[in-house]
Coordinates of C-alpha atoms in Angstrom, one line a residue:
X1 CA 135.6 62.8 101.1
X2 CA 134.9 63.3 104.8
X3 CA 134.7 66.9 105.8
X4 CA 132.8 66.7 109.1
X5 CA 132.9 64.3 112.1
X6 CA 130.6 64.3 115.1
X7 CA 130.7 62.1 118.1
X8 CA 128.6 61.6 121.1
X9 CA 130.5 61.5 124.4
X10 CA 128.9 59.3 127.2
X11 CA 128.8 55.7 126.2
X12 CA 130.6 56.5 122.9
X13 CA 133.9 58.2 123.7
X14 CA 133.9 57.5 127.4
X15 CA 131.9 55.5 130.0
X16 CA 128.8 57.2 131.2
X17 CA 129.6 60.0 133.6
X18 CA 133.3 59.9 133.1
X19 CA 135.6 62.9 132.9
X20 CA 138.6 60.9 131.5
X21 CA 139.2 60.6 127.8
X22 CA 142.1 59.1 125.9
X23 CA 144.3 62.2 125.2
X24 CA 145.5 60.8 121.9
X25 CA 142.2 61.8 120.4
X26 CA 143.1 65.5 120.7
X27 CA 146.2 65.1 118.5
X28 CA 144.2 63.1 116.0
X29 CA 141.4 65.7 115.8
X30 CA 144.0 68.5 115.2
X31 CA 145.6 66.5 112.4
X32 CA 142.2 65.9 110.9
X33 CA 141.5 69.7 111.0
X34 CA 144.8 70.3 109.1
X35 CA 143.3 68.0 106.4
X36 CA 140.1 70.2 106.4
X37 CA 138.0 68.0 108.5
X38 CA 135.9 69.6 111.3
X39 CA 135.0 67.9 114.6
X40 CA 131.9 68.2 116.7
X41 CA 131.6 67.0 120.3
X42 CA 127.9 66.3 120.6
X43 CA 126.3 65.4 124.0
X44 CA 123.4 65.7 126.4
X45 CA 126.0 67.3 128.7
X46 CA 126.1 71.0 129.3
X47 CA 128.5 73.2 127.4
X48 CA 131.0 73.8 130.2
X49 CA 131.3 70.1 130.9
X50 CA 132.1 69.3 127.3
X51 CA 134.6 72.2 127.1
X52 CA 136.5 70.9 130.2
X53 CA 136.7 67.4 128.7
X54 CA 138.1 68.8 125.4
X55 CA 140.1 71.6 127.1
X56 CA 143.3 71.2 125.1
X57 CA 141.5 71.7 121.8
X58 CA 138.3 73.5 122.9
X59 CA 138.9 76.4 120.6
X60 CA 139.4 74.1 117.6
X61 CA 136.1 72.3 117.6
X62 CA 132.3 72.7 117.6
X63 CA 130.1 71.8 120.5
X64 CA 126.6 70.5 120.5
X65 CA 125.4 70.5 124.1
X66 CA 122.1 69.7 126.0
X67 CA 121.1 67.2 123.2
X68 CA 121.1 70.0 120.6
X69 CA 119.6 72.9 122.6
X70 CA 123.0 74.7 122.6
X71 CA 125.5 75.0 119.8
X72 CA 128.8 76.7 120.4
X73 CA 132.3 77.2 119.0
X74 CA 135.4 79.1 120.2
X75 CA 134.0 79.8 123.6
X76 CA 130.9 81.5 122.3
X77 CA 127.2 80.6 121.8
X78 CA 126.0 80.1 118.2
X79 CA 122.5 78.9 118.9
X80 CA 120.4 78.2 122.0
X81 CA 116.8 77.1 122.2
X82 CA 114.8 78.1 125.3
X83 CA 111.9 76.1 126.5
X84 CA 108.4 77.3 127.3
X85 CA 108.6 78.2 131.0
X86 CA 105.1 76.9 131.8
X87 CA 106.0 73.6 130.2
X88 CA 109.1 73.5 132.4
X89 CA 107.1 74.0 135.5
X90 CA 104.5 71.4 134.6
X91 CA 107.2 68.8 133.9
X92 CA 109.0 69.4 137.2
X93 CA 105.7 69.2 139.1
X94 CA 104.8 65.9 137.4
X95 CA 108.3 64.4 137.9
X96 CA 108.2 65.2 141.6
X97 CA 105.4 62.6 141.9
X98 CA 107.7 59.7 140.9
X99 CA 109.9 58.0 143.5
X100 CA 113.7 57.7 143.5
X101 CA 114.1 60.5 141.0
X102 CA 116.3 63.6 140.8
X103 CA 115.2 66.6 138.7
X104 CA 117.3 69.5 137.5
X105 CA 116.9 72.3 134.9
X106 CA 119.6 73.6 132.6
X107 CA 120.4 77.1 131.7
X108 CA 123.0 77.8 129.0
X109 CA 126.0 77.2 131.3
X110 CA 124.5 76.4 134.7
X111 CA 122.7 73.3 135.9
X112 CA 120.2 74.2 138.7
X113 CA 119.1 71.6 141.2
X114 CA 117.2 71.7 144.5
X115 CA 118.0 68.2 145.6
X116 CA 119.4 67.7 149.1
X117 CA 121.2 64.5 148.0
X118 CA 124.9 65.7 148.3
X119 CA 126.2 62.4 146.9
X120 CA 124.2 62.9 143.7
X121 CA 125.3 66.5 143.4
X122 CA 128.9 65.4 143.8
X123 CA 128.3 62.9 141.0
X124 CA 127.1 65.7 138.7
X125 CA 130.2 67.8 139.6
X126 CA 132.9 65.2 139.9
X127 CA 131.7 62.8 137.2
X128 CA 130.4 65.0 134.5
X129 CA 132.3 68.2 135.7
X130 CA 129.1 70.2 135.4
X131 CA 128.7 73.8 136.6
X132 CA 126.0 73.3 139.3
X133 CA 124.1 75.7 141.4
X134 CA 122.1 74.3 144.3
X135 CA 118.9 76.4 144.8
X136 CA 115.9 76.3 147.1
X137 CA 113.4 75.6 144.4
X138 CA 114.2 75.1 140.7
X139 CA 110.7 76.5 139.8
X140 CA 112.0 79.9 141.0
X141 CA 115.0 79.9 138.6
X142 CA 114.7 83.1 136.4
X143 CA 117.2 82.2 133.7
X144 CA 115.9 80.8 130.4
X145 CA 115.8 77.0 130.6
X146 CA 117.0 74.9 127.7
X147 CA 116.6 71.4 129.1
X148 CA 114.8 69.6 131.9
X149 CA 116.4 66.3 133.1
X150 CA 115.0 63.5 135.2
X151 CA 117.4 61.0 136.7
X152 CA 116.1 57.7 138.0
X153 CA 118.3 56.1 140.7
X154 CA 117.3 52.6 139.8
X155 CA 118.6 53.0 136.2
X156 CA 115.2 52.4 134.8
X157 CA 114.1 55.8 133.6
X158 CA 111.9 54.6 130.8
X159 CA 109.9 52.0 132.7
X160 CA 109.4 54.2 135.8
X161 CA 108.9 57.6 134.2
X162 CA 109.3 57.6 130.5
X163 CA 106.4 55.4 129.4
X164 CA 104.0 57.6 131.4
X165 CA 105.5 61.1 130.7
X166 CA 106.6 60.7 127.1
X167 CA 103.0 60.3 125.8
X168 CA 102.0 63.4 127.7
X169 CA 104.7 65.6 126.1
X170 CA 105.9 64.1 122.8
X171 CA 103.5 66.3 120.8
X172 CA 104.7 69.5 122.5
X173 CA 108.4 69.0 123.2
X174 CA 111.3 66.8 122.3
X175 CA 111.7 64.0 124.8
X176 CA 114.6 61.5 124.7
X177 CA 115.9 58.6 126.7
X178 CA 119.5 59.7 127.1
X179 CA 120.6 56.6 128.9
X180 CA 119.1 54.0 131.2
X181 CA 118.8 56.5 134.0
X182 CA 118.1 59.7 132.1
X183 CA 115.0 61.3 130.6
X184 CA 115.5 64.7 128.9
X185 CA 113.0 67.3 127.7
X186 CA 113.9 70.1 125.2
X187 CA 112.2 72.5 122.8
X188 CA 110.0 70.8 120.2
X189 CA 112.5 71.0 117.3
X190 CA 115.6 70.3 119.3
X191 CA 117.8 67.3 118.6
X192 CA 121.4 66.4 117.9
X193 CA 120.3 65.7 114.4
X194 CA 118.8 69.2 114.0
X195 CA 122.0 70.7 115.4
X196 CA 124.2 68.7 113.0
X197 CA 122.1 70.0 110.0
X198 CA 122.6 73.6 111.3
X199 CA 126.4 73.1 111.2
X200 CA 126.3 71.3 107.9
X201 CA 124.4 74.0 106.2
X202 CA 126.6 76.8 107.7
X203 CA 129.7 75.0 106.3
X204 CA 128.2 73.8 103.1
X205 CA 128.8 70.1 104.0
X206 CA 126.6 67.3 102.8
X207 CA 125.5 64.0 104.6
X208 CA 127.8 62.1 102.2
X209 CA 130.7 64.1 103.6
X210 CA 129.7 63.5 107.3
X211 CA 130.7 60.8 109.8
X212 CA 128.9 60.4 113.1
X213 CA 129.3 58.1 116.1
X214 CA 126.8 57.2 118.8
X215 CA 125.5 54.6 121.2
X216 CA 122.1 55.6 122.5
X217 CA 118.6 56.5 121.5
X218 CA 119.3 60.3 121.6
X219 CA 122.0 59.7 118.9
X220 CA 119.7 58.1 116.3
X221 CA 118.6 61.4 114.6
X222 CA 122.3 62.5 114.5
X223 CA 123.3 59.2 112.9
X224 CA 120.6 59.8 110.2
X225 CA 122.4 63.0 109.2
X226 CA 125.5 61.1 108.0
X227 CA 126.3 58.6 105.4
X228 CA 129.2 57.3 107.5
X229 CA 127.1 56.5 110.6
X230 CA 128.8 54.4 113.3
X231 CA 127.5 52.7 116.4
X232 CA 130.1 51.7 119.0
X233 CA 130.3 48.1 120.0
X234 CA 128.5 48.7 123.3
X235 CA 125.6 50.6 121.6
X236 CA 122.0 49.8 122.0
X237 CA 120.8 47.2 119.5
X238 CA 118.3 49.7 118.1
X239 CA 121.2 52.1 117.4
X240 CA 123.2 49.4 115.7
X241 CA 120.2 48.7 113.4
X242 CA 120.2 52.4 112.3
X243 CA 124.0 52.8 111.8
X244 CA 125.6 51.7 108.6
X245 CA 128.8 50.6 110.4
X246 CA 129.8 49.3 113.9
X247 CA 133.2 50.0 115.5
X248 CA 134.8 48.8 118.7
X249 CA 133.4 49.6 122.2
X250 CA 133.9 53.0 123.9
X251 CA 136.4 51.5 126.5
X252 CA 138.4 50.0 123.6
X253 CA 138.6 53.4 121.8
X254 CA 136.3 52.4 118.9
X255 CA 135.9 56.0 117.7
X256 CA 139.6 56.8 117.9
X257 CA 140.4 53.7 115.9
X258 CA 138.2 54.9 113.0
X259 CA 139.5 58.4 113.2
X260 CA 143.1 57.3 112.9
X261 CA 142.2 55.5 109.6
X262 CA 141.4 58.9 108.1
X263 CA 144.8 60.4 108.8
X264 CA 146.9 60.9 105.6

């Protein structure tokens, strides 16, 4: 019996950077909750961005934000994992050496950026609906930081940055490729998979009672926490190899199609 469902957002429920979702999913999630099935929206996005996307049912679901660095429910924080501030500063300084990159740091509900590229900032606000604060220097942000993100404008984050920076940090922090253009750094034990386990344990739910959907590398650990692990049709081949099942693509509502089969 399924008791818990978790789905990634970008690339899984919606196209990357989209703020539009098929509204039918809200009604389906509420009906599943009436059957005793919980739903988790799990993403590399910040919490306010996810809450806006799921606004009609935001008080009825769990949120895993910032790739697992923040867990919330009913408008309140359950868990957040701050990063070592010196590590944050080192990563930012290193990333500034690479061309065609944008760098920002995430507090619990605010994304801080010192870029002067207004088009990119509008993309973060209008596409992802992030709460963004433009500052003089992100190294001077005093709030606890839970994620550092590097965006490569050429959609080649791993080749340009990742293959150099990941070996430098993988023994100290969690580093994930969150899309062809994104490289994310979090605390050492942070992942969507760890966050799923936290919620499973709090609710007394097993892997065999869990269903998970994903499309990218940062979803693999989450997929491993569920027997019913699904890759959407547009997922990376490596993700499809890990998942037990494959559904339709994100633009063809692959996740929604599976959820509707669970309705009594």
